[in-house]
Coordinates of C-alpha atoms and ligand atoms in Angstrom, one line a residue:
Chain A
M417 CA -33.6 8.8 -5.8
S418 CA -31.9 11.6 -3.8
N419 CA -28.8 9.8 -2.5
N420 CA -25.5 10.9 -3.6
T421 CA -23.4 7.7 -3.2
P422 CA -21.8 7.2 -6.5
V423 CA -22.6 4.4 -9.0
L424 CA -19.4 3.8 -10.1
E425 CA -15.7 5.1 -10.3
F426 CA -12.8 5.0 -12.6
K427 CA -9.4 4.0 -11.5
S428 CA -6.3 4.1 -13.4
S429 CA -4.4 0.9 -13.1
T430 CA -2.2 -1.3 -15.2
F431 CA -3.2 -4.7 -16.3
F432 CA -1.2 -7.7 -17.1
A433 CA -1.6 -9.5 -20.5
P434 CA 1.2 -11.6 -22.2
I435 CA 2.0 -10.5 -25.8
L436 CA 2.1 -13.0 -28.5
I437 CA 4.6 -11.9 -31.3
L438 CA 4.1 -13.8 -34.5
F439 CA 6.9 -14.3 -36.8
N440 CA 5.5 -16.3 -39.6
N441 CA 2.0 -16.8 -41.2
D442 CA 1.9 -20.6 -41.0
M443 CA -1.4 -21.1 -39.0
I444 CA -0.8 -24.7 -38.5
A445 CA 2.7 -24.2 -37.0
I446 CA 1.3 -21.4 -35.1
E447 CA -1.4 -23.3 -33.5
E448 CA 1.1 -26.2 -32.8
S449 CA 3.7 -24.3 -31.1
L450 CA 1.2 -22.4 -29.1
Q451 CA -0.3 -25.5 -27.7
E452 CA 3.3 -26.7 -26.8
K453 CA 3.9 -23.5 -24.8
I454 CA 0.5 -23.8 -23.1
N455 CA 1.3 -27.5 -22.1
L456 CA 4.3 -25.9 -20.2
A457 CA 2.3 -24.0 -18.1
P458 CA -1.4 -24.8 -18.6
E459 CA -2.6 -23.2 -15.3
F460 CA -0.9 -20.0 -16.3
F461 CA -2.3 -19.5 -19.6
K462 CA -5.8 -20.8 -19.0
D463 CA -8.3 -18.1 -19.8
S464 CA -5.5 -15.6 -20.1
P465 CA -5.9 -12.4 -21.8
L466 CA -3.7 -12.0 -24.8
I467 CA -2.4 -9.2 -26.9
I468 CA -1.4 -10.2 -30.5
D469 CA 1.6 -8.5 -31.9
L470 CA 2.0 -8.5 -35.8
R471 CA 4.8 -6.1 -36.3
E472 CA 7.4 -8.7 -37.1
L473 CA 5.1 -10.4 -39.5
N474 CA 4.2 -7.2 -41.3
K475 CA 7.9 -6.5 -41.6
H476 CA 8.2 -9.3 -43.8
Q477 CA 5.1 -8.4 -45.7
Q478 CA 3.5 -11.9 -45.1
D479 CA -0.1 -12.4 -45.9
F480 CA -2.1 -12.8 -42.9
D481 CA -5.7 -13.2 -41.9
F482 CA -6.4 -11.7 -38.4
A483 CA -9.6 -13.2 -37.9
Q484 CA -8.2 -16.8 -38.4
I485 CA -5.6 -16.3 -35.6
A486 CA -8.1 -14.7 -33.4
Q487 CA -10.0 -17.9 -33.8
I488 CA -6.9 -20.0 -32.9
V489 CA -6.0 -18.2 -29.8
R490 CA -9.5 -18.5 -28.7
K491 CA -9.6 -22.2 -29.5
V492 CA -6.5 -22.9 -27.3
G493 CA -8.0 -20.9 -24.4
F494 CA -6.9 -17.4 -24.7
F495 CA -8.9 -14.2 -24.7
P496 CA -7.6 -11.8 -27.2
V497 CA -7.9 -8.3 -25.8
G498 CA -5.7 -6.3 -28.2
I499 CA -3.6 -6.1 -31.5
R500 CA -0.7 -4.2 -32.1
G501 CA 1.5 -3.6 -35.1
G502 CA -1.3 -4.4 -37.4
N503 CA -1.9 -2.9 -40.8
E504 CA -5.0 -1.2 -41.8
Q505 CA -6.8 -4.2 -43.0
Q506 CA -5.8 -6.3 -39.9
N507 CA -6.9 -3.4 -37.7
M508 CA -10.3 -3.3 -39.3
Q509 CA -10.7 -6.9 -38.7
A510 CA -9.7 -6.6 -35.3
R511 CA -12.3 -3.9 -34.6
A512 CA -15.0 -5.9 -36.3
L513 CA -14.1 -8.7 -33.8
S514 CA -14.4 -6.1 -30.9
I515 CA -10.5 -6.4 -30.2
P516 CA -9.0 -3.0 -29.6
V517 CA -6.2 -1.7 -31.6
D518 CA -3.0 -0.4 -29.9
P519 CA -1.7 2.6 -31.6
G520 CA 1.9 1.2 -31.0
R521 CA 3.7 4.2 -29.6
D522 CA 6.8 2.0 -29.3
Q523 CA 6.9 1.2 -33.0
A524 CA 10.4 2.9 -32.9
N525 CA 11.8 0.1 -31.2
S526 CA 12.1 -2.2 -34.2
A527 CA 14.5 0.2 -35.9
T528 CA 17.0 -0.2 -33.2
Q529 CA 17.1 -3.8 -33.5
G530 CA 20.2 -4.3 -35.5
E531 CA 23.0 -3.5 -33.1
P532 CA 23.2 -4.9 -29.8
Q533 CA 24.2 -2.3 -27.2
K534 CA 27.5 -3.0 -25.5
Q535 CA 26.1 -1.9 -22.1
D536 CA 23.2 -4.4 -22.4
I537 CA 25.6 -7.3 -23.2
A538 CA 27.8 -6.3 -20.2
Q539 CA 24.8 -6.3 -18.0
Q540 CA 23.9 -10.1 -19.0
P541 CA 25.0 -12.6 -16.1
T542 CA 26.6 -14.9 -18.5
A543 CA 30.3 -15.5 -17.6
Q544 CA 33.2 -15.6 -20.1
P545 CA 34.0 -19.4 -19.8
E546 CA 31.1 -20.0 -22.1
P547 CA 31.6 -18.1 -25.2
T548 CA 28.6 -19.7 -27.1
V549 CA 26.3 -18.6 -24.4
A550 CA 27.6 -15.1 -24.2
N551 CA 27.0 -14.8 -28.0
E552 CA 23.4 -15.9 -27.6
A553 CA 22.9 -13.5 -24.8
A554 CA 23.9 -10.7 -27.2
Q555 CA 21.4 -12.0 -29.9
A556 CA 18.6 -12.2 -27.2
V557 CA 19.3 -8.6 -26.0
A558 CA 19.2 -7.5 -29.5
A559 CA 15.8 -8.8 -30.0
S560 CA 14.1 -8.0 -26.8
P561 CA 12.8 -4.6 -25.5
P562 CA 14.6 -2.6 -22.7
A563 CA 15.1 -4.6 -19.7
A564 CA 12.2 -4.6 -17.4
A565 CA 12.3 -4.0 -13.9
T566 CA 13.2 -6.7 -11.4
T567 CA 10.3 -8.2 -9.1
L568 CA 11.2 -9.1 -5.7
I569 CA 9.0 -11.3 -3.5
N570 CA 9.6 -12.1 0.0
Q571 CA 6.5 -14.1 0.9
P572 CA 6.2 -17.9 0.3
I573 CA 4.7 -19.0 -3.1
R574 CA 2.2 -21.5 -2.3
S575 CA 0.6 -24.5 -4.3
G576 CA -1.8 -22.9 -6.9
Q577 CA -0.2 -19.6 -7.0
R578 CA 1.7 -18.3 -9.9
I579 CA 3.8 -15.3 -10.3
Y580 CA 4.7 -13.8 -13.8
A581 CA 7.6 -11.2 -14.1
T582 CA 8.4 -9.2 -16.9
G583 CA 12.0 -8.9 -16.0
D584 CA 14.1 -10.8 -13.5
L585 CA 12.3 -12.4 -10.6
I586 CA 13.8 -12.7 -7.1
I587 CA 12.0 -14.7 -4.4
L588 CA 13.2 -14.9 -0.9
S589 CA 10.9 -17.4 0.4
Q590 CA 10.1 -21.1 -0.5
V591 CA 8.1 -21.9 -3.7
S592 CA 5.8 -24.8 -2.9
A593 CA 5.0 -27.8 -5.0
G594 CA 2.1 -26.9 -7.2
A595 CA 3.2 -23.3 -7.6
E596 CA 4.5 -21.7 -10.8
I597 CA 6.9 -19.0 -11.2
M598 CA 7.6 -17.4 -14.7
A599 CA 10.0 -14.7 -15.6
E600 CA 10.9 -13.2 -19.0
G601 CA 14.6 -12.8 -17.5
N602 CA 16.4 -14.7 -14.8
I603 CA 14.8 -16.3 -11.8
H604 CA 16.5 -16.5 -8.4
V605 CA 15.1 -18.4 -5.4
Y606 CA 17.0 -17.9 -2.1
N607 CA 15.2 -20.9 -0.7
T608 CA 13.6 -24.3 -1.7
L609 CA 12.4 -24.5 -5.1
R610 CA 9.8 -27.2 -5.2
G611 CA 7.3 -25.8 -7.8
R612 CA 7.8 -25.1 -11.5
A613 CA 10.1 -22.4 -12.6
L614 CA 10.2 -21.1 -16.1
A615 CA 12.9 -18.4 -17.0
G616 CA 13.3 -16.6 -20.4
V617 CA 9.7 -17.5 -21.3
H618 CA 9.9 -15.1 -24.1
G619 CA 12.7 -16.9 -25.7
N620 CA 15.7 -15.5 -23.9
T621 CA 18.1 -18.4 -24.0
A622 CA 20.5 -16.6 -21.8
A623 CA 18.3 -16.5 -18.8
R624 CA 19.2 -18.5 -15.9
I625 CA 17.5 -20.0 -12.7
F626 CA 19.5 -19.8 -9.6
C627 CA 18.0 -21.6 -6.3
F628 CA 19.3 -22.6 -3.0
D629 CA 17.6 -26.0 -3.0
L630 CA 16.6 -27.5 -6.1
Q631 CA 13.5 -29.8 -5.6
A632 CA 11.5 -28.5 -8.5
E633 CA 8.7 -30.1 -10.4
L634 CA 9.8 -28.6 -13.6
I635 CA 12.5 -26.1 -14.7
S636 CA 12.6 -24.4 -18.1
I637 CA 14.5 -21.8 -19.9
A638 CA 13.3 -20.3 -23.1
G639 CA 11.1 -23.5 -23.6
D640 CA 13.7 -26.2 -23.1
Y641 CA 12.8 -27.9 -19.9
K642 CA 13.4 -30.9 -17.6
T643 CA 10.8 -32.4 -15.3
S644 CA 11.1 -33.7 -11.7
E645 CA 11.6 -37.3 -13.2
D646 CA 14.8 -36.1 -15.0
L647 CA 15.8 -33.9 -12.0
N648 CA 15.5 -36.6 -9.5
K649 CA 18.1 -38.7 -10.9
Q650 CA 20.7 -36.6 -9.0
T651 CA 20.5 -34.8 -5.9
Y652 CA 22.3 -31.3 -5.6
D653 CA 23.2 -30.6 -1.8
G654 CA 23.2 -26.6 -1.9
P655 CA 22.7 -24.0 -4.2
V656 CA 22.6 -24.3 -8.1
Q657 CA 22.4 -22.5 -11.2
I658 CA 20.6 -23.6 -14.5
Y659 CA 21.3 -22.5 -17.9
L660 CA 21.0 -23.4 -21.4
Q661 CA 23.8 -24.7 -23.6
D662 CA 23.1 -26.0 -27.1
H663 CA 19.4 -26.5 -26.2
A664 CA 20.4 -28.5 -23.1
L665 CA 19.6 -27.6 -19.5
I666 CA 22.8 -27.5 -17.6
I667 CA 22.5 -27.9 -13.7
K668 CA 25.7 -26.7 -11.8
K669 CA 26.4 -26.4 -8.1
I670 CA 27.4 -23.0 -7.1
A671 CA 30.4 -23.8 -5.1
Chain B
M903 CA -13.5 -4.4 17.2
A904 CA -13.4 -8.2 17.1
R905 CA -10.5 -10.3 15.8
I906 CA -11.7 -12.6 13.2
I907 CA -10.1 -16.0 13.1
V908 CA -10.8 -18.7 10.3
V909 CA -10.2 -22.4 10.9
T910 CA -9.4 -23.7 7.4
S911 CA -7.7 -26.6 5.7
G912 CA -8.6 -27.2 2.1
K913 CA -9.2 -31.0 2.9
G914 CA -12.3 -32.3 4.7
G915 CA -12.3 -34.4 8.0
V916 CA -9.2 -33.1 9.2
G917 CA -10.7 -31.4 12.3
K918 CA -11.7 -28.0 11.4
T919 CA -15.0 -28.1 13.2
T920 CA -13.6 -29.9 16.2
T921 CA -11.0 -27.2 16.4
S922 CA -13.4 -24.3 15.9
A923 CA -15.6 -25.5 18.7
A924 CA -12.6 -26.0 21.0
I925 CA -10.9 -22.7 20.5
A926 CA -14.1 -20.7 20.5
M927 CA -15.0 -22.3 23.8
G928 CA -11.4 -21.7 25.1
L929 CA -11.5 -18.1 24.1
A930 CA -14.8 -17.8 25.8
K931 CA -13.5 -19.4 28.8
A932 CA -10.8 -17.1 29.1
G933 CA -13.1 -14.4 29.5
Y934 CA -13.6 -13.1 25.9
K935 CA -17.0 -12.7 24.3
T936 CA -16.9 -15.0 21.4
A937 CA -19.1 -16.0 18.4
V938 CA -18.5 -19.1 16.5
I939 CA -19.9 -19.3 12.9
D940 CA -20.6 -22.4 10.9
F941 CA -20.1 -21.6 7.3
D942 CA -20.6 -25.0 6.1
V943 CA -24.0 -24.7 4.4
G944 CA -25.8 -27.8 3.8
L945 CA -23.4 -29.9 6.1
R946 CA -23.9 -28.2 9.4
N947 CA -22.4 -29.9 12.4
L948 CA -20.9 -27.3 14.6
D949 CA -24.2 -27.1 16.6
L950 CA -24.0 -30.9 17.0
I951 CA -20.4 -30.7 18.4
L952 CA -21.6 -27.8 20.7
G953 CA -24.5 -29.8 21.6
C954 CA -27.1 -27.1 20.5
E955 CA -28.6 -28.5 17.6
R956 CA -32.1 -28.7 19.2
R957 CA -32.2 -25.1 19.9
V958 CA -31.5 -24.0 16.4
V959 CA -34.5 -21.7 15.1
Y960 CA -32.7 -19.4 12.9
D961 CA -29.4 -19.7 10.8
F962 CA -26.6 -17.6 9.3
I963 CA -28.6 -17.4 5.9
N964 CA -31.7 -16.3 7.8
V965 CA -29.6 -13.3 9.0
I966 CA -28.0 -12.6 5.7
N967 CA -31.4 -12.5 3.9
G968 CA -32.9 -10.2 6.7
E969 CA -35.5 -12.9 7.7
A970 CA -34.1 -12.9 11.4
S971 CA -32.0 -10.6 13.5
L972 CA -28.6 -11.8 14.7
S973 CA -29.9 -11.8 18.3
Q974 CA -32.5 -14.1 17.1
A975 CA -30.2 -16.5 15.6
L976 CA -27.4 -16.5 18.0
I977 CA -27.5 -19.3 20.4
R978 CA -25.9 -18.9 23.8
D979 CA -23.7 -21.9 24.8
K980 CA -24.9 -23.9 27.6
N981 CA -21.6 -24.4 29.4
C982 CA -20.3 -20.8 28.8
N983 CA -22.2 -17.8 28.7
L984 CA -19.6 -15.8 26.9
L985 CA -20.0 -18.1 23.8
Y986 CA -22.5 -17.8 21.1
I987 CA -23.2 -20.0 18.1
L988 CA -24.3 -18.9 14.7
P989 CA -25.4 -22.1 12.9
A990 CA -25.2 -22.8 9.3
S991 CA -28.5 -23.6 7.3
Q992 CA -28.9 -27.4 6.6
T993 CA -31.5 -26.6 3.9
R994 CA -30.6 -23.5 2.1
D995 CA -28.8 -23.0 -1.3
K996 CA -25.1 -22.4 -0.9
D997 CA -25.4 -19.3 -3.1
A998 CA -27.3 -17.6 -0.4
L999 CA -23.9 -16.8 1.3
T1000 CA -22.6 -13.7 -0.4
F1001 CA -19.6 -11.4 0.3
E1002 CA -21.8 -8.4 1.1
G1003 CA -24.0 -10.6 3.2
V1004 CA -21.2 -12.1 5.3
G1005 CA -19.4 -8.9 5.6
K1006 CA -22.5 -7.3 7.0
V1007 CA -23.0 -9.9 9.7
L1008 CA -19.4 -9.9 10.7
D1009 CA -19.4 -6.1 11.0
E1010 CA -22.4 -6.4 13.3
L1011 CA -20.9 -9.1 15.3
S1012 CA -17.6 -7.0 15.5
K1013 CA -19.4 -4.4 17.5
E1014 CA -20.3 -6.7 20.3
F1015 CA -17.9 -9.6 20.3
Q1016 CA -13.9 -9.8 20.9
Y1017 CA -13.4 -12.9 19.0
I1018 CA -15.2 -14.5 15.9
V1019 CA -14.3 -17.8 15.0
C1020 CA -15.2 -18.9 11.4
D1021 CA -15.6 -22.6 10.8
S1022 CA -14.7 -23.0 7.0
P1023 CA -16.1 -25.8 4.9
A1024 CA -13.8 -28.0 3.0
G1025 CA -12.6 -27.3 -0.5
I1026 CA -11.3 -24.1 -2.1
E1027 CA -14.9 -22.9 -3.4
K1028 CA -16.8 -20.0 -2.5
G1029 CA -17.9 -21.2 1.1
A1030 CA -14.1 -21.5 2.0
N1031 CA -13.3 -18.3 0.4
L1032 CA -15.9 -16.5 2.1
A1033 CA -15.0 -17.8 5.5
L1034 CA -11.5 -16.8 5.2
Y1035 CA -12.0 -13.4 3.2
F1036 CA -12.5 -11.2 6.2
A1037 CA -10.3 -13.1 8.6
D1038 CA -7.4 -11.7 10.6
D1039 CA -5.8 -14.7 11.8
A1040 CA -6.0 -18.2 10.2
F1041 CA -5.7 -21.3 12.0
V1042 CA -4.6 -23.8 9.3
V1043 CA -5.6 -27.4 10.6
T1044 CA -3.4 -30.0 8.9
N1045 CA -3.2 -33.8 9.5
P1046 CA 0.3 -35.4 9.2
E1047 CA -0.2 -36.9 5.7
I1048 CA 0.9 -35.4 2.3
S1049 CA -2.4 -34.8 0.8
S1050 CA -3.6 -32.7 3.8
V1051 CA -0.4 -30.9 3.8
R1052 CA -0.6 -30.1 0.1
D1053 CA -4.1 -28.8 0.5
S1054 CA -3.1 -26.7 3.4
D1055 CA -0.3 -25.2 1.2
R1056 CA -2.9 -24.4 -1.4
M1057 CA -5.1 -22.7 1.2
L1058 CA -2.1 -20.5 2.3
G1059 CA -1.7 -19.4 -1.1
I1060 CA -5.5 -18.4 -1.2
L1061 CA -5.0 -16.7 2.2
S1062 CA -2.2 -14.5 1.3
S1063 CA -4.0 -13.6 -2.2
K1064 CA -7.7 -13.7 -2.0
S1065 CA -8.5 -12.1 1.3
R1066 CA -9.8 -8.6 2.2
R1067 CA -6.5 -7.9 3.9
A1068 CA -4.5 -8.8 0.7
E1069 CA -6.9 -6.9 -1.5
R1070 CA -6.4 -3.9 0.5
N1071 CA -2.8 -4.2 0.8
E1072 CA -2.9 -4.2 4.6
E1073 CA -0.9 -6.4 6.9
P1074 CA -1.4 -10.1 5.7
I1075 CA -3.5 -12.4 7.6
K1076 CA -1.5 -14.0 10.4
E1077 CA -1.1 -17.8 9.8
Y1078 CA -0.8 -20.5 12.2
L1079 CA -0.3 -24.3 12.1
L1080 CA -2.4 -26.7 14.1
L1081 CA -1.2 -30.2 13.4
T1082 CA -4.2 -32.5 14.4
R1083 CA -5.0 -36.1 14.7
Y1084 CA -1.2 -36.6 15.1
D1085 CA -0.5 -40.1 16.1
A1086 CA 3.0 -40.4 17.3
Q1087 CA 3.1 -44.1 17.0
R1088 CA 2.3 -43.9 13.5
V1089 CA 4.8 -41.0 12.9
K1090 CA 7.6 -43.3 14.4
S1091 CA 6.8 -46.2 12.2
G1092 CA 6.9 -44.0 9.2
E1093 CA 3.2 -44.3 8.3
M1094 CA 2.6 -40.6 8.9
L1095 CA 4.5 -37.4 8.6
G1096 CA 6.3 -36.1 11.2
L1097 CA 6.3 -32.4 12.6
D1098 CA 9.5 -31.6 10.8
D1099 CA 8.3 -33.0 7.7
V1100 CA 5.1 -30.8 7.6
Q1101 CA 7.1 -27.8 8.7
E1102 CA 9.7 -28.4 5.9
I1103 CA 6.8 -27.8 3.4
L1104 CA 4.6 -25.3 5.2
S1105 CA 7.1 -23.3 7.6
L1106 CA 4.4 -21.8 9.7
E1107 CA 4.3 -20.8 13.3
L1108 CA 3.1 -23.9 15.3
L1109 CA 0.3 -23.2 17.6
G1110 CA 0.0 -26.8 18.7
I1111 CA -0.3 -30.4 18.1
I1112 CA -3.4 -32.1 18.8
P1113 CA -3.0 -36.0 19.2
E1114 CA -5.5 -38.5 17.8
S1115 CA -7.6 -39.2 20.6
R1116 CA -10.9 -41.3 21.3
S1117 CA -11.8 -38.6 23.6
V1118 CA -12.7 -36.3 20.6
L1119 CA -15.4 -38.6 19.5
S1120 CA -17.1 -39.1 22.9
A1121 CA -16.8 -35.3 23.3
S1122 CA -18.6 -34.7 20.0
N1123 CA -21.2 -37.5 20.8
A1124 CA -21.8 -35.6 24.0
G1125 CA -22.0 -32.4 22.5
V1126 CA -19.4 -30.8 24.7
P1127 CA -16.1 -29.5 23.0
V1128 CA -13.3 -31.6 24.0
I1129 CA -11.4 -28.7 25.5
L1130 CA -13.6 -28.9 28.5
D1131 CA -12.5 -32.7 28.9
E1132 CA -9.5 -31.7 31.1
K1133 CA -8.3 -35.3 31.5
S1134 CA -8.1 -35.9 27.7
E1135 CA -4.8 -35.3 25.9
A1136 CA -6.6 -33.6 23.1
G1137 CA -8.4 -31.4 25.5
Q1138 CA -5.2 -30.2 27.1
A1139 CA -3.8 -29.8 23.6
Y1140 CA -6.4 -27.4 22.6
S1141 CA -6.0 -25.5 25.9
D1142 CA -2.4 -24.9 25.2
V1143 CA -3.4 -23.8 21.7
V1144 CA -5.7 -21.1 23.0
A1145 CA -3.1 -20.1 25.7
R1146 CA -0.4 -19.7 23.1
Y1147 CA -2.6 -17.9 20.7
L1148 CA -3.3 -15.5 23.7
G1149 CA 0.4 -14.9 23.9
E1150 CA 1.4 -17.3 26.8
K1151 CA 4.6 -19.4 26.2
R1152 CA 4.0 -23.2 26.7
P1153 CA 6.1 -26.0 25.5
H1154 CA 4.8 -28.2 23.0
R1155 CA 3.5 -31.5 23.9
F1156 CA 2.3 -34.7 22.7
I1157 CA 5.2 -35.0 20.0
D1158 CA 6.5 -37.9 21.8
G1159 CA 9.8 -36.8 23.6
K1160 CA 12.0 -35.9 20.7
Q1161 CA 12.6 -32.4 21.8
S1162 CA 15.6 -32.0 19.5
F1163 CA 14.0 -31.0 16.2
L1164 CA 11.8 -28.6 18.2
K1165 CA 14.9 -26.2 18.6
R1166 CA 15.2 -26.4 14.9
L1167 CA 11.5 -25.4 14.6
F1168 CA 11.9 -22.5 17.1
G1169 CA 15.0 -21.5 15.3
G1170 CA 12.4 -20.9 12.4
R1171 CA 13.0 -21.7 8.8
S1172 CA 12.2 -18.7 6.9
Ligands
ADP2213 N1 -7.8 -35.2 17.5 C1 -8.8 -36.0 16.9 N2 -8.7 -37.5 17.4 C2 -9.6 -38.1 17.0 N3 -10.6 -37.9 16.0 C3 -10.6 -36.6 15.7 C4 -9.7 -35.6 16.2 N4 -9.9 -34.6 15.5 C5 -11.1 -34.7 14.7 N5 -11.5 -36.1 14.8 C6 -12.6 -36.8 14.1 O1 -12.4 -36.6 12.6 C7 -13.7 -36.3 12.1 C8 -13.7 -35.1 11.3 O2 -13.5 -34.1 12.3 P1 -14.1 -32.5 11.8 O3 -13.7 -31.6 13.0 O4 -15.6 -32.6 11.7 O5 -13.5 -32.2 10.5 P2 -13.8 -31.1 9.6 O6 -14.5 -30.0 10.1 O7 -12.3 -30.6 9.1 O8 -14.4 -31.8 8.3 C9 -14.7 -36.3 13.2 O9 -15.3 -37.6 13.3 C10 -13.9 -36.0 14.5 O10 -14.5 -36.7 15.6
MG2214 MG1 -16.5 -29.2 9.3

């Protein structure tokens, strides 16, 4: 054929995939806790690609069979698309399963995890009146990578749509019932929140949710959640903030 | 270049086909060369509502498959010579509708027509997604009941994320609300949602309220779009819709007096 229209093209792009960080080699506990997280946001995780991070695990030299964890995440509905922080044997197992190995250029991160940086603590939105929360914030900062950029959205989030932000998430429009917004950091909704909002999804217990009009189906911070059944018991006229205190979600009016 | 309008809803039976026929006729009557396409493969009824079912020889899928040319398949309307209908296939497999095929047909129609109205099937499956994919404007047809409002909201999400405009990062599809089968009596008695309830959830620009009206059924039995029935309220409401879409300012009617909350509406919730 003598036509010269190209058959293909490479484009550089980024691709979103959640990272699963394992702390412990108890397969049963892992599966249970994975399933729990998925139940919180089944639509979001369904058929999601997943990167498995073994750094923490290997730091504590725990024995670990990578093939088995790959099987578990597949079973609960993920598609493992990468491994990082694995040792030689785990990397080999991954390659045998056609799962790419990330060379892990940010390995250095783990070295700086001991001391929280003052500056980071100052940036946390937690106020002084709740010293316990501030304390937790410090720990959360210590454990998390450098703060990701804020995601700003100004169109409505409709039923069936989901948004995931690696940092803070700011939404200027309404979030409909049946929509799902998730952030590793804080969530701000400057309008009516009717859908599901999950902040601190990677375990940041200092994350907060702020919204103008709370009519949510579900709110969650770092895995602790309330459903609309709990929320409907009280109406909040006007803006509220939601934060975590001793594993309880506190909803407070912003005067 | 034609402007492509999709008439969509998510839910079935809300009045998409009735609306497609009415506004396509309205645009043609206003002097614009207009094509209306039935995307509901296997459940075609646009041709019935337009009263041309006995003149269908070739259909949309024949054109996509190259078995007929567009000019062979397009049916000129008996009441208005600026209106053309591209009927759906009653017998073919839905899979015959492809993105490339639909895109090609729309491109070709765009050269000759000023407006193309796409009558979407119900659901959020491929047929509905295809009908909206190429759209510039969306008429979201909603009945004043919670399930219909929910489905419309879902459709709006798809409109803003799975259209060609969204994929190309172009200006988003312009979305309009059409509240149809509106029964002021049942709204008053609380059996149905009111306009403000619907807008609370959808917050869209309102193109019009089409009252529940028996004239719709008689019009479809007669094979004449209800917009041509100037005596019927539904017909008048559709005329208003077309006029507003074309930029004319007309006050909303058929809501039953209560004008106060319209102000709120025009003030616009974000
Ligand atoms: N404004 C209205 N008043 C009364 N009946 C209506 C009205 N709009 C639609 N209908 C009826 O509702 C039914 C479904 O309408 P149709 O346009 O076919 O909906 P869809 O295309 O969304 O499935 C038809 O029987 C139609 O005659
Ligand atoms: Mg129809």
